[in-house]
Coordinates of C-alpha atoms and ligand atoms in Angstrom, one line a residue:
M25 CA -131.6 118.9 47.4
T26 CA -134.4 121.4 46.6
T27 CA -135.1 124.1 49.2
P28 CA -138.6 123.6 50.7
S29 CA -141.0 126.5 50.4
Y30 CA -143.2 127.9 53.2
S31 CA -146.4 129.9 53.3
L32 CA -148.7 131.4 56.0
I33 CA -152.3 130.6 55.4
N34 CA -155.4 132.3 56.9
N35 CA -157.5 129.1 57.5
E36 CA -160.7 131.1 57.4
T37 CA -160.3 133.1 54.2
G38 CA -157.8 130.9 52.4
E39 CA -155.5 133.9 51.9
K40 CA -151.9 132.8 51.5
V41 CA -148.6 134.6 51.9
D42 CA -145.5 132.9 50.6
L43 CA -142.5 133.3 52.9
P44 CA -139.2 133.7 51.2
V45 CA -136.6 131.3 52.6
V46 CA -133.3 132.7 54.0
K47 CA -130.6 130.1 53.8
G48 CA -127.4 130.0 55.8
T49 CA -124.4 127.7 55.6
L50 CA -125.4 125.5 58.6
G51 CA -128.5 125.1 60.7
P52 CA -132.2 125.5 60.0
L53 CA -133.6 127.7 57.2
G54 CA -135.2 131.0 58.1
A55 CA -138.7 131.9 56.9
D56 CA -138.8 135.6 56.2
V57 CA -141.9 137.0 57.9
G58 CA -141.0 140.6 57.2
K59 CA -143.9 141.2 54.8
V60 CA -146.6 139.3 56.7
Y61 CA -148.0 142.3 58.5
D62 CA -148.2 144.3 55.2
K63 CA -149.9 141.5 53.4
M64 CA -152.0 139.9 56.1
D65 CA -152.4 142.5 58.8
L66 CA -150.9 139.9 61.1
F67 CA -148.0 140.0 63.5
T68 CA -145.8 137.0 64.3
Y69 CA -145.7 136.4 68.1
D70 CA -142.6 134.9 69.7
P71 CA -141.8 136.1 73.3
G72 CA -138.3 135.3 74.2
F73 CA -137.4 134.9 70.5
T74 CA -137.4 131.1 70.7
S75 CA -137.9 130.6 67.0
T76 CA -137.0 134.0 65.7
C77 CA -133.7 135.1 64.0
S78 CA -133.1 138.8 64.4
T79 CA -130.3 138.9 61.9
K80 CA -127.9 137.0 59.6
S81 CA -124.4 136.6 61.0
A82 CA -121.2 134.9 59.9
I83 CA -119.5 134.9 63.3
T84 CA -120.7 132.1 65.6
Y85 CA -122.7 128.9 65.0
I86 CA -124.4 126.8 67.7
D87 CA -126.2 123.5 67.2
G88 CA -127.9 123.2 70.6
D89 CA -129.1 119.6 70.1
K90 CA -125.7 118.3 69.1
G91 CA -123.8 120.5 71.5
I92 CA -121.7 122.2 68.8
L93 CA -120.2 125.7 69.1
L94 CA -118.1 127.1 66.2
Y95 CA -116.3 130.5 66.0
R96 CA -116.0 131.3 62.3
G97 CA -116.3 127.6 61.6
Y98 CA -113.7 126.4 64.1
P99 CA -114.9 124.1 66.9
V100 CA -114.5 125.8 70.3
D101 CA -112.7 122.8 71.8
Q102 CA -110.0 123.0 69.2
L103 CA -109.5 126.7 69.8
A104 CA -109.5 126.1 73.6
K105 CA -106.8 123.5 73.2
H106 CA -104.5 125.1 70.6
S107 CA -105.2 128.8 70.4
T108 CA -105.0 131.9 72.7
F109 CA -107.7 134.4 73.6
I110 CA -106.0 137.1 71.6
E111 CA -105.8 134.9 68.5
V112 CA -109.4 133.9 69.0
A113 CA -110.3 137.6 69.3
Y114 CA -108.6 138.2 65.9
L115 CA -110.5 135.3 64.4
I116 CA -113.9 136.4 65.7
L117 CA -113.3 140.0 64.6
H118 CA -111.8 139.3 61.2
G119 CA -113.2 135.9 60.2
E120 CA -109.9 134.2 59.6
L121 CA -107.0 132.9 61.8
P122 CA -104.2 135.5 61.6
S123 CA -100.8 135.0 60.1
K124 CA -97.9 135.5 62.5
V125 CA -97.4 139.1 61.2
Q126 CA -101.2 139.8 61.5
L127 CA -101.3 138.4 65.0
D128 CA -98.2 140.3 66.2
S129 CA -99.6 143.5 64.9
F130 CA -103.1 142.9 66.4
E131 CA -101.6 142.0 69.8
A132 CA -99.3 145.0 69.7
S133 CA -102.2 147.3 69.1
I134 CA -104.3 145.8 71.9
R135 CA -101.3 146.1 74.3
R136 CA -100.8 149.8 73.3
H137 CA -104.4 150.8 74.1
T138 CA -104.7 149.3 77.6
M139 CA -104.5 152.7 79.5
I140 CA -107.6 154.7 80.3
N141 CA -107.8 158.5 80.4
E142 CA -106.8 159.8 83.9
S143 CA -110.1 161.8 84.1
L144 CA -112.0 158.6 83.5
R145 CA -109.9 156.9 86.2
R146 CA -111.1 159.6 88.6
F147 CA -114.7 158.6 87.9
F148 CA -114.2 155.6 90.2
D149 CA -113.9 158.1 93.1
G150 CA -117.6 158.9 92.7
F151 CA -118.6 155.3 93.5
N152 CA -119.2 154.0 97.0
Y153 CA -116.8 151.4 98.1
D154 CA -119.6 148.8 98.1
A155 CA -120.7 149.4 94.5
H156 CA -121.0 146.2 92.6
P157 CA -118.1 146.0 90.0
M158 CA -120.7 145.3 87.3
A159 CA -122.4 148.6 88.2
M160 CA -119.0 150.4 87.8
L161 CA -118.3 148.6 84.6
T162 CA -121.6 149.6 83.1
G163 CA -121.1 153.2 84.1
I164 CA -117.4 153.5 83.1
V165 CA -117.7 151.8 79.8
G166 CA -120.7 154.1 79.0
S167 CA -118.5 157.0 79.9
L168 CA -115.9 156.0 77.3
S169 CA -118.4 157.5 74.9
A170 CA -117.5 160.9 76.4
F171 CA -113.8 160.5 75.6
Y172 CA -113.5 159.0 72.1
H173 CA -115.9 160.8 70.0
D174 CA -113.1 161.6 67.5
T175 CA -113.4 158.1 66.1
T176 CA -117.0 157.2 66.1
N177 CA -118.0 157.6 62.5
N178 CA -119.5 154.1 62.4
K179 CA -119.3 154.1 58.6
D180 CA -115.5 154.4 58.6
P181 CA -113.8 150.9 58.8
K182 CA -110.7 152.5 60.4
H183 CA -112.9 154.1 63.1
R184 CA -114.6 150.8 63.8
E185 CA -111.2 149.1 64.1
I186 CA -109.9 151.7 66.5
F187 CA -113.1 151.3 68.6
A188 CA -112.7 147.5 68.6
H189 CA -109.1 147.6 69.7
R190 CA -109.7 150.3 72.4
M191 CA -112.7 148.4 73.8
I192 CA -110.9 145.0 74.0
A193 CA -107.7 146.6 75.4
K194 CA -109.4 148.8 78.0
I195 CA -112.0 146.5 79.5
P196 CA -109.5 144.5 81.7
T197 CA -108.1 147.8 83.0
I198 CA -111.6 149.1 83.8
A199 CA -112.6 145.8 85.4
A200 CA -109.4 145.6 87.5
A201 CA -109.9 149.2 88.6
A202 CA -113.5 148.4 89.7
Y203 CA -112.1 145.5 91.8
K204 CA -109.4 147.7 93.4
K205 CA -112.0 150.4 94.2
S206 CA -114.1 147.8 96.0
F207 CA -111.6 147.4 98.8
G208 CA -109.7 150.6 98.6
Q209 CA -106.4 149.5 97.1
P210 CA -104.5 151.7 94.7
F211 CA -105.2 151.3 91.0
M212 CA -102.5 149.4 89.2
Y213 CA -101.6 150.7 85.8
P214 CA -101.3 148.1 83.0
K215 CA -97.9 146.8 82.0
N216 CA -97.8 146.3 78.3
N217 CA -95.0 143.8 78.1
L218 CA -97.5 141.3 79.6
D219 CA -99.9 139.1 77.8
Y220 CA -103.6 139.9 78.1
C221 CA -104.5 137.6 81.0
S222 CA -101.2 138.1 82.9
N223 CA -101.8 141.8 82.7
L224 CA -105.3 141.5 84.1
L225 CA -104.1 139.3 87.0
R226 CA -101.4 141.8 87.8
M227 CA -103.8 144.8 87.6
M228 CA -106.1 142.9 90.0
F229 CA -103.7 141.4 92.5
A230 CA -100.5 143.4 92.5
V231 CA -99.9 146.3 94.9
P232 CA -97.4 149.1 94.3
A233 CA -95.6 148.2 97.6
E234 CA -94.6 144.7 96.6
E235 CA -93.3 142.6 93.7
Y236 CA -96.0 140.5 92.1
E237 CA -95.3 137.2 90.4
I238 CA -97.8 136.0 87.9
N239 CA -98.8 132.4 88.2
P240 CA -98.7 130.9 84.6
V241 CA -101.2 128.3 85.6
A242 CA -103.7 131.0 86.6
A243 CA -103.0 133.0 83.4
K244 CA -103.4 130.0 81.2
A245 CA -106.7 129.0 82.9
L246 CA -108.1 132.5 82.5
D247 CA -107.1 132.5 78.8
V248 CA -109.0 129.2 78.2
L249 CA -112.1 130.6 80.1
F250 CA -112.0 133.7 78.0
I251 CA -111.9 131.7 74.8
L252 CA -114.9 129.8 75.9
H253 CA -116.8 133.0 76.7
A254 CA -115.7 135.1 73.8
D255 CA -118.9 134.8 71.8
H256 CA -122.2 133.0 71.8
E257 CA -124.2 134.4 68.8
Q258 CA -127.4 136.3 69.5
N259 CA -127.6 135.8 73.3
A260 CA -129.4 138.5 75.4
S261 CA -126.4 140.8 75.9
T262 CA -125.2 140.6 72.3
S263 CA -128.8 141.2 71.0
T264 CA -128.9 144.2 73.4
V265 CA -125.7 145.6 71.9
R266 CA -127.1 145.0 68.4
L267 CA -130.5 146.6 69.2
A268 CA -128.8 149.6 70.9
G269 CA -126.3 149.9 68.1
S270 CA -129.0 149.7 65.4
T271 CA -130.1 153.2 66.5
G272 CA -126.6 154.5 65.4
C273 CA -125.7 155.4 69.0
N274 CA -122.2 155.8 70.3
P275 CA -120.6 152.3 70.2
Y276 CA -119.2 152.5 73.7
A277 CA -122.7 153.2 74.9
A278 CA -124.0 150.2 73.0
I279 CA -121.4 148.0 74.7
S280 CA -122.4 149.4 78.1
S281 CA -126.0 148.3 77.4
G282 CA -124.7 144.8 76.7
I283 CA -122.8 144.8 80.1
A284 CA -126.1 145.7 81.8
A285 CA -127.9 142.8 80.1
L286 CA -125.1 140.4 81.0
W287 CA -125.4 141.2 84.7
G288 CA -128.7 139.4 85.2
P289 CA -128.6 135.9 86.9
A290 CA -130.3 134.3 84.0
H291 CA -127.3 135.3 81.8
G292 CA -123.8 136.2 82.9
G293 CA -124.7 136.7 86.5
A294 CA -125.2 132.9 86.8
N295 CA -121.6 132.3 87.6
E296 CA -121.9 134.5 90.7
A297 CA -125.3 132.9 91.5
V298 CA -123.7 129.4 91.3
L299 CA -121.2 130.2 94.0
K300 CA -123.8 131.8 96.2
M301 CA -126.0 128.7 95.8
L302 CA -123.0 126.4 96.8
E303 CA -122.4 128.6 99.8
E304 CA -126.1 128.5 100.7
I305 CA -126.2 124.7 100.5
G306 CA -123.0 124.5 102.4
D307 CA -122.9 120.7 102.9
V308 CA -123.3 117.6 100.7
K309 CA -125.9 116.4 103.2
K310 CA -128.2 119.3 102.3
V311 CA -128.2 118.6 98.6
P312 CA -131.4 116.4 98.5
D313 CA -133.3 119.2 100.3
F314 CA -132.0 121.8 97.9
M315 CA -132.8 119.7 94.8
A316 CA -136.4 119.2 96.0
R317 CA -136.7 123.0 96.2
A318 CA -135.1 123.5 92.8
K319 CA -137.8 121.2 91.3
D320 CA -140.7 123.0 93.2
K321 CA -142.0 125.8 91.0
N322 CA -143.4 127.6 94.0
S323 CA -140.1 127.8 95.8
G324 CA -138.6 130.3 93.3
V325 CA -135.3 128.4 93.5
R326 CA -133.5 127.1 90.4
L327 CA -130.4 125.0 90.1
M328 CA -128.1 127.8 89.0
G329 CA -125.6 126.8 86.3
F330 CA -128.1 124.3 84.9
G331 CA -130.2 124.7 81.7
H332 CA -129.7 126.7 78.6
R333 CA -132.0 128.3 76.1
V334 CA -130.1 126.7 73.2
Y335 CA -128.2 123.7 74.4
K336 CA -130.6 120.9 75.0
N337 CA -128.1 118.1 75.1
F338 CA -124.9 119.4 76.6
D339 CA -123.0 122.7 76.7
P340 CA -119.7 122.0 74.9
R341 CA -118.1 124.8 76.9
A342 CA -119.1 123.0 80.1
T343 CA -117.3 119.8 79.1
I344 CA -114.0 121.7 78.5
I345 CA -114.4 123.8 81.6
R346 CA -115.2 120.8 83.8
E347 CA -111.8 119.3 82.8
Q348 CA -110.1 122.7 83.3
C349 CA -111.6 122.9 86.7
H350 CA -110.1 119.7 87.9
K351 CA -106.8 120.5 86.3
V352 CA -106.5 124.0 87.9
L353 CA -107.5 122.8 91.3
K354 CA -104.9 120.0 91.0
E355 CA -102.1 122.2 89.7
L356 CA -102.8 124.9 92.3
K357 CA -103.1 122.1 95.0
I358 CA -106.5 123.4 96.1
D359 CA -108.8 121.0 97.8
D360 CA -112.1 122.8 97.5
P361 CA -115.1 121.2 99.3
Q362 CA -117.4 123.3 97.0
L363 CA -116.1 121.3 94.0
E364 CA -117.2 118.1 95.8
L365 CA -120.6 119.8 96.4
A366 CA -120.9 120.8 92.8
M367 CA -120.0 117.3 91.6
K368 CA -122.7 115.9 93.9
L369 CA -125.3 118.3 92.6
E370 CA -124.3 117.5 89.0
E371 CA -124.5 113.7 89.7
I372 CA -127.9 113.9 91.2
A373 CA -129.3 116.3 88.6
L374 CA -128.0 114.2 85.6
S375 CA -129.9 111.2 86.9
D376 CA -133.0 113.0 88.1
D377 CA -136.1 112.7 85.9
Y378 CA -137.1 116.3 86.4
F379 CA -133.8 117.5 84.9
K380 CA -133.6 114.7 82.3
E381 CA -137.1 115.3 80.9
R382 CA -136.5 119.1 80.6
K383 CA -133.0 118.5 79.1
L384 CA -131.3 120.6 81.7
Y385 CA -127.5 120.0 81.7
P386 CA -124.7 121.9 83.4
N387 CA -123.8 125.1 81.5
V388 CA -120.5 126.9 81.3
D389 CA -121.2 128.9 84.4
F390 CA -121.6 125.8 86.6
Y391 CA -117.9 125.4 86.7
S392 CA -116.4 128.8 85.8
G393 CA -117.1 130.2 89.3
I394 CA -115.2 127.3 90.9
I395 CA -112.1 128.1 88.8
Y396 CA -112.4 131.8 89.4
K397 CA -112.5 131.1 93.1
A398 CA -109.4 128.9 92.9
L399 CA -107.6 131.8 91.2
G400 CA -108.5 134.1 94.1
I401 CA -111.0 136.1 92.2
P402 CA -113.9 137.3 94.4
V403 CA -117.4 136.3 93.7
N404 CA -118.6 139.8 92.7
M405 CA -115.9 139.8 90.0
F406 CA -117.1 136.6 88.2
T407 CA -119.5 138.4 85.9
P408 CA -117.0 141.2 85.1
M409 CA -114.6 138.4 84.0
F410 CA -117.3 137.1 81.7
A411 CA -117.8 140.7 80.4
I412 CA -114.1 141.0 79.6
A413 CA -114.2 137.9 77.4
R414 CA -117.6 138.7 75.8
T415 CA -116.5 142.2 74.8
V416 CA -114.9 140.5 71.8
G417 CA -118.2 139.1 70.7
W418 CA -120.1 142.3 71.3
V419 CA -117.6 144.3 69.4
A420 CA -117.6 141.8 66.5
H421 CA -121.4 141.8 66.3
W422 CA -121.6 145.5 66.4
S423 CA -119.0 145.8 63.7
E424 CA -120.6 143.2 61.5
M425 CA -124.0 144.9 61.8
T426 CA -122.6 148.4 61.3
A427 CA -120.6 147.4 58.2
E428 CA -123.7 146.0 56.4
P429 CA -123.6 147.5 52.9
G430 CA -127.2 148.7 53.0
G431 CA -126.8 150.3 56.4
V432 CA -128.4 149.2 59.6
K433 CA -132.1 148.7 59.9
I434 CA -133.2 150.0 63.4
G435 CA -134.4 147.1 65.6
R436 CA -138.0 147.7 66.4
P437 CA -140.2 144.8 67.5
R438 CA -144.0 145.0 67.5
Q439 CA -146.4 143.8 70.3
V440 CA -149.8 142.3 70.8
Y441 CA -151.6 145.1 72.7
T442 CA -153.5 144.0 75.8
G443 CA -154.4 147.3 77.3
S444 CA -157.7 149.2 77.3
P445 CA -159.5 149.9 74.0
V446 CA -159.9 153.6 73.1
R447 CA -161.8 155.7 75.6
D448 CA -162.5 159.4 76.3
Y449 CA -160.6 161.5 78.8
A450 CA -162.6 161.9 82.0
P451 CA -162.2 165.2 84.0
I452 CA -160.8 164.6 87.5
A453 CA -164.1 165.6 89.2
T454 CA -166.0 162.8 87.5
R455 CA -163.5 160.0 88.3
Ligands
CMC528 N1 -133.5 124.7 87.7 C1 -134.7 124.1 87.8 N2 -135.6 124.1 86.8 C2 -135.2 124.7 85.7 C3 -134.0 125.3 85.5 C4 -133.1 125.3 86.5 N3 -131.8 125.8 86.4 N4 -133.9 125.8 84.2 C5 -135.1 125.6 83.6 N5 -135.9 124.9 84.5 C6 -137.2 124.4 84.2 C7 -138.3 125.5 84.1 O1 -138.9 125.6 85.4 C8 -139.2 124.9 83.1 O2 -140.0 123.9 83.7 P1 -141.5 123.6 83.1 O3 -141.4 123.2 81.7 O4 -142.0 122.6 84.0 O5 -142.3 124.9 83.3 C9 -138.3 124.2 82.1 O6 -137.2 123.8 82.9 C10 -137.8 125.1 80.9 O7 -137.3 126.3 81.5 P2 -137.4 127.8 80.8 O8 -137.1 128.8 81.9 O9 -138.6 127.9 80.1 O10 -136.1 127.7 79.8 P3 -135.4 128.9 79.1 O11 -134.8 128.4 77.9 O12 -136.4 130.0 79.0 O13 -134.3 129.4 80.2 C11 -132.3 129.5 81.4 C12 -133.0 129.0 80.1 C13 -130.8 129.4 81.2 C14 -132.6 131.0 81.7 C15 -132.8 128.6 82.6 O14 -132.4 127.3 82.3 C16 -132.2 129.1 83.9 O15 -132.8 129.9 84.6 N6 -131.0 128.5 84.3 C17 -130.4 128.9 85.5 C18 -129.6 130.2 85.3 C19 -128.3 129.9 84.5 O16 -127.5 129.0 84.8 N7 -128.0 130.8 83.5 C20 -126.8 130.7 82.7 C21 -127.0 130.4 81.2 S1 -125.5 129.9 80.4 C22 -124.6 131.4 80.4 C23 -125.2 132.5 79.6 O17 -125.6 132.3 78.4 O18 -125.1 133.6 80.0

């Protein structure tokens, strides 16, 4: 099949600029508009980047209409069923599934890097007890840049690898420390004989005074959730990491900027917002009233956990997580009225014309909060959980960008200026 060609035409003058086509392995072609300004004195305008590719990437593929999500070509449902978070992390970072030897060595390295510098641990003392864990996570991860400047030659593949392993290994320790800080319990050091998720659960829920038994159902559920959240191509937080990283800044600082972007309720903060919404509704009887408000633009209310910028059919992660949700509640013998409430909301929304016309379906965060709650994880830790998993994606995208042979081009969007035209300074006495 021949590749179609594209041009931009000035309908008044007939001036025409051919747009080179950028071809990937899957998905739509890209029209390269990079020279349009030079040749036509014209900017392309796309607020929210709904049709604009900021980069080429070989990590993750999404087909929003068909509900497809692939990590390095592998469907996420297959990975959720057969793989582990650590194996998926290796896959996302390296592009291929590991051999047994490669996996063992990768996992050993992640386990070895779980501790954080004692001085960094003391940074937590500076926070108030009621600081949001995402605020602490943003600050502490940014502070890692003050500790590891020995290995931040971004051009050196070994330095990039050390950064990747440190970041993935330390983020659970930092998140768990933020959790402990929030209610004054002693910080629990990592135990490196435990797998990634069991270690996280122990750091969050164990206390030095007692033995702690890890629930394998909880560890497995967390592992699946982390696989589903590990990457999602050029989402807001990953794009933030790439944009910050494109300046050549310290990589830990770039990840910190991604954490800040993730925090918003339109992105990773949605899982927390879903639970708050369920709490606010409180009772199945109040669902119709809430749905009416969610459809009313003037109310400022949205059905949290519904809708997605890319998925306009269904979110494949939501299908897996919905199943997991029922499984976990059953295995942990939890009868949660909020799940019933969530099912009712889902049932109504899926048959309601407002949601059907706008192609609004439950997204991954509609169910993840209910699982987290069942695992005993408090609401303000939901987004940090997302951040732990997404760290893999951030690190992989940063590494992919930084390893580009020609070097990174700084991200620098343009604007359509709507301010005052040029005018002369007026002395204060004349204003
Ligand atoms: N409840 C009610 N109406 C909605 C919702 C919702 N959750 N989402 C979108 N709409 C309406 C919106 O008002 C608009 O209506 P109209 O065309 O009449 O003006 C239409 O649907 C399109 O919405 P949009 O805001 O232009 O769509 P978007 O692609 O810019 O936004 C979104 C996507 C995820 C930000 C949005 O759907 C939303 O705010 N959802 C709730 C928050 C949420 O669950 N976020 C998690 C996303 S998944 C995890 C992640 O990627 O971090």
